Short mmCIF file of C-alpha atoms in Angstrom, two decimals:
data_model
loop_
_atom_site.label_atom_id
_atom_site.label_comp_id
_atom_site.label_asym_id
_atom_site.label_seq_id
_atom_site.Cartn_x
_atom_site.Cartn_y
_atom_site.Cartn_z
CA MET A 1 100.41 133.38 110.99
CA ASN A 2 103.69 131.87 112.12
CA ARG A 3 105.57 129.65 109.69
CA PHE A 4 108.04 126.96 110.69
CA GLU A 5 110.50 124.58 109.06
CA TRP A 6 109.33 120.98 108.73
CA ILE A 7 110.66 117.66 107.40
CA ALA A 8 108.42 114.92 106.06
CA THR A 9 110.65 111.88 106.46
CA ALA A 10 110.61 109.09 103.89
CA ALA A 11 112.29 105.79 103.10
CA PHE A 12 115.13 105.71 100.57
CA GLY A 13 113.81 106.32 97.07
CA LEU A 14 110.51 107.85 98.20
CA GLU A 15 111.74 111.40 98.88
CA GLY A 16 110.63 112.71 95.49
CA VAL A 17 107.23 111.03 95.84
CA VAL A 18 106.65 112.79 99.17
CA SER A 19 107.82 116.12 97.76
CA ARG A 20 105.30 115.83 94.92
CA GLU A 21 102.53 114.93 97.36
CA LEU A 22 103.24 118.10 99.32
CA SER A 23 103.28 120.13 96.11
CA ARG A 24 99.83 118.77 95.22
CA MET A 25 98.65 120.13 98.59
CA GLY A 26 99.96 123.56 97.65
CA ILE A 27 102.99 123.26 99.95
CA ASP A 28 106.34 124.11 98.37
CA ALA A 29 108.76 121.33 99.32
CA LYS A 30 112.28 120.26 98.42
CA ALA A 31 113.31 116.61 98.36
CA GLU A 32 116.50 115.66 100.22
CA ASN A 33 118.08 112.50 101.58
CA GLY A 34 115.62 111.02 104.04
CA GLY A 35 112.57 113.08 103.15
CA ALA A 36 111.24 116.43 101.95
CA ARG A 37 111.75 119.78 103.69
CA PHE A 38 109.15 122.55 103.64
CA ILE A 39 108.17 125.82 105.29
CA GLY A 40 104.62 126.01 106.59
CA THR A 41 102.19 126.80 109.37
CA LEU A 42 101.01 124.48 112.11
CA GLU A 43 97.91 123.88 110.02
CA ASP A 44 100.10 122.90 107.04
CA ALA A 45 101.83 120.31 109.25
CA MET A 46 98.48 118.96 110.37
CA ARG A 47 97.37 118.69 106.72
CA ALA A 48 100.62 116.89 105.89
CA ASN A 49 99.95 114.38 108.68
CA LEU A 50 96.39 113.84 107.47
CA TYR A 51 97.01 113.57 103.75
CA LEU A 52 100.57 112.34 103.08
CA ARG A 53 100.44 108.80 101.73
CA SER A 54 104.14 107.89 101.36
CA ALA A 55 105.86 109.75 104.24
CA ASP A 56 106.91 108.12 107.52
CA ARG A 57 106.66 111.11 109.86
CA VAL A 58 106.36 114.89 109.96
CA LEU A 59 108.99 116.63 112.11
CA LEU A 60 109.19 120.25 113.30
CA VAL A 61 112.74 121.62 113.00
CA MET A 62 113.29 123.51 116.25
CA GLY A 63 116.79 124.64 115.34
CA ARG A 64 120.06 123.86 113.61
CA PHE A 65 123.44 125.13 114.82
CA GLU A 66 127.14 124.27 115.06
CA ALA A 67 128.08 122.17 118.09
CA ARG A 68 131.71 121.16 118.40
CA SER A 69 131.58 120.82 122.18
CA PHE A 70 129.02 119.77 124.74
CA GLU A 71 128.91 123.36 125.98
CA GLU A 72 127.93 124.60 122.50
CA LEU A 73 125.30 121.89 122.30
CA PHE A 74 123.88 122.88 125.70
CA GLU A 75 123.72 126.60 124.91
CA GLY A 76 122.28 126.01 121.45
CA VAL A 77 119.50 123.82 122.80
CA ARG A 78 118.70 126.15 125.69
CA ALA A 79 118.28 129.08 123.29
CA LEU A 80 115.34 127.40 121.49
CA PRO A 81 111.69 128.28 122.41
CA TRP A 82 110.66 124.93 123.91
CA GLU A 83 107.96 126.52 126.06
CA HIS A 84 105.83 127.10 122.93
CA PHE A 85 105.33 123.34 122.62
CA ILE A 86 106.05 121.85 126.06
CA THR A 87 104.21 122.49 129.32
CA GLU A 88 105.50 121.85 132.84
CA HIS A 89 103.61 118.51 132.75
CA THR A 90 104.72 117.31 129.29
CA ARG A 91 106.76 114.13 129.06
CA PHE A 92 109.59 114.74 126.59
CA PRO A 93 111.93 111.80 125.89
CA VAL A 94 115.03 112.68 123.86
CA ASN A 95 116.32 110.39 121.12
CA GLY A 96 119.72 110.89 119.52
CA LYS A 97 122.07 109.96 116.71
CA CYS A 98 125.59 111.06 115.76
CA ALA A 99 127.52 110.66 112.51
CA ARG A 100 130.97 112.07 111.71
CA SER A 101 130.70 114.45 114.64
CA GLN A 102 133.23 115.40 117.32
CA LEU A 103 130.46 114.59 119.82
CA MET A 104 130.21 110.86 119.24
CA SER A 105 128.53 109.82 122.51
CA VAL A 106 124.84 109.58 121.70
CA ARG A 107 123.94 109.05 125.35
CA ASP A 108 125.81 112.18 126.46
CA CYS A 109 124.17 114.23 123.69
CA GLN A 110 120.73 113.04 124.79
CA SER A 111 121.46 113.83 128.43
CA ILE A 112 122.82 117.31 127.71
CA THR A 113 119.88 118.10 125.42
CA LYS A 114 117.40 117.05 128.10
CA LYS A 115 119.19 119.11 130.73
CA ALA A 116 119.28 122.20 128.50
CA ILE A 117 115.55 121.95 127.78
CA VAL A 118 114.81 121.59 131.50
CA GLU A 119 116.90 124.68 132.27
CA ARG A 120 115.01 126.64 129.63
CA LEU A 121 111.63 125.54 130.99
CA LYS A 122 112.66 126.28 134.59
CA SER A 123 113.22 129.92 133.68
CA LYS A 124 109.92 130.14 131.76
CA TYR A 125 107.64 128.31 134.20
CA HIS A 126 109.44 129.41 137.40
CA THR A 127 109.60 125.91 138.83
CA ASP A 128 112.35 123.46 139.73
CA TRP A 129 110.26 120.30 139.32
CA PHE A 130 108.51 118.84 136.28
CA GLN A 131 106.02 116.00 136.75
CA GLU A 132 106.13 114.74 133.13
CA ASP A 133 102.74 113.10 133.73
CA ALA A 134 100.78 114.43 130.74
CA GLU A 135 101.11 114.11 126.93
CA THR A 136 104.38 113.07 125.27
CA VAL A 137 106.44 115.24 122.92
CA SER A 138 109.23 113.21 121.31
CA ILE A 139 112.45 115.16 120.67
CA ASP A 140 115.31 114.15 118.40
CA VAL A 141 118.85 115.51 118.54
CA ALA A 142 120.91 114.60 115.46
CA LEU A 143 124.55 115.57 114.99
CA HIS A 144 126.08 115.30 111.55
CA GLY A 145 129.39 116.92 110.62
CA ASN A 146 129.33 118.96 113.87
CA ILE A 147 125.94 120.48 113.00
CA ALA A 148 123.18 119.75 115.52
CA GLN A 149 119.56 119.60 114.41
CA LEU A 150 116.74 119.47 116.95
CA THR A 151 113.30 118.26 115.88
CA LEU A 152 109.90 117.50 117.43
CA ASP A 153 107.91 114.54 116.15
CA ALA A 154 104.55 115.93 114.97
CA SER A 155 103.16 112.53 113.97
CA GLY A 156 103.54 110.27 117.00
CA VAL A 157 102.86 106.77 115.75
CA ALA A 158 104.39 106.37 112.27
CA LEU A 159 102.17 107.50 109.39
CA ASN A 160 102.00 104.02 107.85
CA ARG A 161 99.75 103.07 110.76
CA ARG A 162 96.49 104.06 109.06
CA GLY A 163 94.35 101.98 111.40
CA TYR A 164 92.74 99.67 108.84
CA ARG A 165 95.29 96.85 108.91
CA THR A 166 95.03 94.97 112.19
CA TRP A 167 95.74 91.51 110.74
CA ASN A 168 98.82 90.75 108.70
CA GLY A 169 99.44 87.96 106.25
CA GLU A 170 102.82 86.65 105.15
CA ALA A 171 105.38 89.32 104.08
CA PRO A 172 103.10 92.38 104.46
CA LEU A 173 103.93 95.50 102.45
CA ARG A 174 104.14 98.69 104.49
CA GLU A 175 101.24 101.01 103.70
CA THR A 176 103.46 104.00 102.85
CA LEU A 177 105.49 101.98 100.34
CA ALA A 178 102.30 100.49 98.88
CA ALA A 179 100.89 104.00 98.38
CA ALA A 180 104.11 105.08 96.64
CA LEU A 181 103.99 102.07 94.30
CA VAL A 182 100.39 102.95 93.39
CA ASP A 183 101.51 106.51 92.63
CA LEU A 184 104.50 105.39 90.54
CA SER A 185 102.61 102.73 88.60
CA PRO A 186 100.87 103.56 85.29
CA TRP A 187 97.49 103.27 87.02
CA ARG A 188 95.31 106.33 87.46
CA PRO A 189 91.75 106.55 88.82
CA GLY A 190 89.37 105.56 86.05
CA MET A 191 91.53 102.67 84.79
CA PRO A 192 91.01 98.99 85.72
CA LEU A 193 93.47 97.82 88.39
CA HIS A 194 94.05 94.20 89.38
CA ASP A 195 96.48 92.53 91.78
CA PRO A 196 96.68 88.81 90.89
CA MET A 197 98.48 87.95 94.16
CA CYS A 198 96.94 90.54 96.45
CA GLY A 199 97.61 88.91 99.82
CA THR A 200 95.83 90.93 102.51
CA GLY A 201 95.03 93.73 100.07
CA THR A 202 97.33 96.60 101.02
CA LEU A 203 98.18 97.76 97.48
CA LEU A 204 94.55 97.77 96.38
CA ILE A 205 93.25 99.43 99.54
CA GLU A 206 95.80 102.23 99.15
CA ALA A 207 94.64 102.68 95.54
CA ALA A 208 90.98 102.66 96.60
CA MET A 209 91.68 105.23 99.34
CA ARG A 210 93.25 107.49 96.76
CA MET A 211 90.32 107.03 94.37
CA ALA A 212 87.82 107.75 97.18
CA HIS A 213 89.75 110.88 98.28
CA ARG A 214 90.17 109.30 101.72
CA ALA A 215 92.88 110.98 103.76
CA PRO A 216 95.21 108.23 105.08
CA GLY A 217 95.17 109.76 108.57
CA LEU A 218 91.42 110.27 108.70
CA THR A 219 90.71 107.94 111.65
CA ARG A 220 93.86 108.38 113.76
CA SER A 221 95.35 111.06 115.99
CA PHE A 222 98.70 112.86 115.73
CA ALA A 223 101.20 114.06 118.31
CA ILE A 224 100.91 117.67 117.12
CA GLU A 225 97.31 117.77 118.35
CA SER A 226 98.47 117.49 121.97
CA TRP A 227 101.28 120.05 121.80
CA HIS A 228 101.10 123.18 123.93
CA GLU A 229 99.37 126.23 122.37
CA MET A 230 98.06 124.40 119.27
CA PRO A 231 95.16 125.81 117.16
CA SER A 232 92.72 122.99 118.01
CA HIS A 233 89.75 124.66 116.29
CA GLU A 234 91.66 124.85 112.97
CA PHE A 235 92.80 121.24 113.36
CA SER A 236 89.20 120.13 113.89
CA ALA A 237 88.14 122.03 110.77
CA LEU A 238 90.80 120.21 108.74
CA ARG A 239 89.49 116.85 109.97
CA GLU A 240 85.92 117.82 109.09
CA GLN A 241 87.05 118.83 105.61
CA ALA A 242 88.87 115.51 105.13
CA GLN A 243 85.78 113.61 106.24
CA ALA A 244 83.58 115.57 103.83
CA GLU A 245 85.93 114.80 100.92
CA PHE A 246 85.81 111.02 101.51
CA ASN A 247 83.45 109.39 99.01
CA PRO A 248 83.58 105.56 98.77
CA GLN A 249 81.15 105.66 95.83
CA LEU A 250 83.97 106.96 93.61
CA VAL A 251 85.81 103.62 93.80
CA GLU A 252 85.32 101.34 90.81
CA GLY A 253 87.34 98.99 88.63
CA ILE A 254 89.70 97.79 91.41
CA SER A 255 90.01 94.06 92.06
CA GLY A 256 92.36 91.49 93.49
CA SER A 257 92.78 87.74 93.75
CA ASP A 258 94.95 85.34 95.71
CA ILE A 259 95.31 81.58 95.92
CA ASP A 260 95.09 81.73 99.74
CA PRO A 261 91.47 81.95 101.03
CA GLN A 262 92.64 83.18 104.44
CA ALA A 263 94.50 86.09 102.85
CA ILE A 264 91.37 87.06 100.91
CA GLU A 265 89.34 87.01 104.11
CA LEU A 266 91.86 89.33 105.77
CA ALA A 267 91.80 91.64 102.73
CA LYS A 268 88.04 91.97 103.04
CA ARG A 269 88.36 92.79 106.75
CA HIS A 270 90.99 95.44 106.04
CA LEU A 271 88.81 96.95 103.33
CA GLN A 272 85.89 97.19 105.73
CA GLN A 273 88.06 98.83 108.38
CA ALA A 274 89.17 101.41 105.81
CA GLY A 275 85.51 102.37 105.34
CA LEU A 276 85.44 100.88 101.83
CA ALA A 277 83.54 97.64 102.33
CA GLY A 278 82.41 96.15 99.03
CA ARG A 279 84.18 98.76 96.88
CA VAL A 280 87.04 96.40 95.86
CA THR A 281 86.36 92.92 94.50
CA PHE A 282 88.43 90.17 96.16
CA THR A 283 88.32 86.57 94.90
CA VAL A 284 90.20 83.32 95.52
CA ALA A 285 92.07 82.44 92.32
CA ASP A 286 95.44 81.26 91.04
CA ALA A 287 97.56 84.05 89.47
CA ARG A 288 98.76 81.61 86.81
CA THR A 289 95.28 81.32 85.34
CA CYS A 290 94.21 84.94 85.82
CA GLN A 291 92.17 86.32 82.92
CA ARG A 292 90.69 89.85 82.71
CA GLU A 293 87.98 90.92 80.27
CA GLU A 294 88.83 94.64 80.16
CA PRO A 295 90.84 95.62 77.04
CA GLN A 296 93.21 97.92 78.97
CA GLY A 297 94.32 98.08 82.57
CA VAL A 298 97.16 97.70 85.07
CA PHE A 299 98.38 94.66 86.97
CA LEU A 300 100.11 95.78 90.18
CA CYS A 301 101.60 93.26 92.57
CA ASN A 302 104.13 92.35 95.23
CA PRO A 303 105.08 88.76 94.28
CA PRO A 304 107.09 86.50 96.63
CA TYR A 305 110.83 87.20 96.43
CA GLY A 306 112.21 83.69 96.91
CA GLU A 307 114.67 84.78 99.61
CA ARG A 308 114.93 81.22 100.86
CA LEU A 309 116.76 78.89 98.49
CA SER A 310 113.98 76.30 98.78
CA ASP A 311 111.48 78.86 97.46
CA ARG A 312 113.58 80.28 94.63
CA LYS A 313 112.66 77.83 91.88
CA SER A 314 108.93 78.11 92.54
CA CYS A 315 109.21 81.93 92.55
CA GLU A 316 111.12 81.92 89.27
CA ALA A 317 108.41 79.75 87.73
CA LEU A 318 105.82 82.25 89.00
CA TYR A 319 107.73 85.15 87.40
CA HIS A 320 107.67 83.26 84.10
CA ASP A 321 103.90 82.84 84.45
CA MET A 322 103.59 86.57 85.15
CA GLY A 323 105.22 87.20 81.78
CA LEU A 324 102.66 84.91 80.18
CA LEU A 325 99.90 86.80 82.02
CA LEU A 326 100.96 90.08 80.44
CA ARG A 327 101.23 88.49 76.99
CA ARG A 328 97.64 87.28 77.36
CA HIS A 329 96.61 90.90 78.01
CA PRO A 330 98.27 93.01 75.29
CA GLY A 331 96.43 96.20 76.32
CA TRP A 332 97.61 95.97 79.94
CA SER A 333 100.80 96.85 81.79
CA LEU A 334 102.29 95.02 84.76
CA SER A 335 104.19 96.58 87.66
CA ALA A 336 105.87 94.53 90.37
CA ILE A 337 108.34 95.07 93.20
CA THR A 338 110.98 92.39 93.67
CA SER A 339 114.38 91.76 95.21
CA HIS A 340 115.16 88.86 92.83
CA PRO A 341 118.09 89.84 90.54
CA GLY A 342 116.89 87.53 87.75
CA PHE A 343 113.29 88.71 87.64
CA GLU A 344 113.47 90.11 84.08
CA ARG A 345 115.15 86.95 82.78
CA CYS A 346 112.40 84.79 84.29
CA PHE A 347 109.66 87.18 83.17
CA GLY A 348 110.91 86.96 79.60
CA ARG A 349 111.68 90.60 78.74
CA ARG A 350 113.34 93.71 80.04
CA ALA A 351 111.33 96.20 82.06
CA ASP A 352 110.28 99.43 80.36
CA LYS A 353 110.86 101.32 83.60
CA LYS A 354 112.71 100.54 86.84
CA ARG A 355 113.12 102.26 90.19
CA ARG A 356 115.03 101.18 93.29
CA PHE A 357 113.55 101.03 96.80
CA TYR A 358 113.92 99.24 100.10
CA ASN A 359 111.12 97.00 101.35
CA GLY A 360 112.16 96.81 104.97
CA ARG A 361 115.84 95.85 104.78
CA LEU A 362 115.57 94.26 101.35
CA GLU A 363 116.88 96.25 98.38
CA CYS A 364 114.23 95.95 95.68
CA GLU A 365 113.40 97.20 92.21
CA PHE A 366 109.97 98.33 91.09
CA MET A 367 109.60 97.28 87.47
CA THR A 368 106.95 98.23 84.94
CA PHE A 369 106.34 96.28 81.74
CA GLY A 370 104.12 97.74 79.02
CA LYS A 371 102.31 101.07 78.74
CA PRO A 372 98.51 101.12 79.01
CA HIS A 373 96.34 104.02 77.89
CA ALA A 374 96.18 106.32 80.90
CA ALA A 375 93.12 108.16 82.11
CA SER A 376 93.38 111.73 83.33
CA LYS A 377 94.83 112.18 86.82
CA ARG A 378 92.61 113.11 89.73
#
């Protein structure tokens, strides 16, 4: 069984999370800037697409070589076995990027890469004309320090597009980041989890999907499934296995509340579209008066950041109330992501644990206060 080199791309700060996810699948991976690299079969890549919760995409590394001239780039690209993945009808757009390379024209690099692939396919398919009227295989050429790396996008639409979130509220949290925050929080399946400002429910739905053993990519397709010479029977078997593992009845103890009734309605719709209708409790309530009966648990939330000056004072007052919320629940912990530099001051204490991420273009910190009793991991 052939093995290839792959990269599971990830946002800044999430590379280690993705590497650990792959390790839990039995795939040996190494975290690096921008993702996690691993060696695996086509079936391993399909599993990664299906099951990875925090990665953005899965890329096949076609080749990596030195390219100090356009001629070296052309010959290096032409030497790669494109015919294993591209037919004479495949549409294959080429994207490019260059950094600290002698070949600084991205457009020229894209054009030369496309031409080299066409020349390779001409010799393999014995034709001078390609219709490009079938499936799409997206190709990236990246030059960094005069080293060219060619990759194929095995995911297609980005992996955060699970398919359950078709309505967005204000300041939505990307699904992949939400899944990472769930993983990095003190919460584990079997512990109570509550989001007192849940918005449209992304954090809690990602937690419920994990608890239900629902593969994030269960109801969507991936680019790798349409590549030339793919093991479609094995891919179908992987999907059937993922479907058999999904058990909504496993979800319990997850709840959320928000002061906005419309947001709660959207959260319930998203939950239903994730196949988990009724498994998470959503209620309309003010976070400032939130009160839980369970002796231990985890509060996990994405509070407003107060980016606009007019909102800052109200956000700082909310952060103060979040500190009071935790003090009312001495057996609980609270984890929150924020870009506000004075969050700890407003909250009333220093965080026990901090980690830096980007939420979109905003540099944020994920802070955890308190340490609840943890259940065993699943």
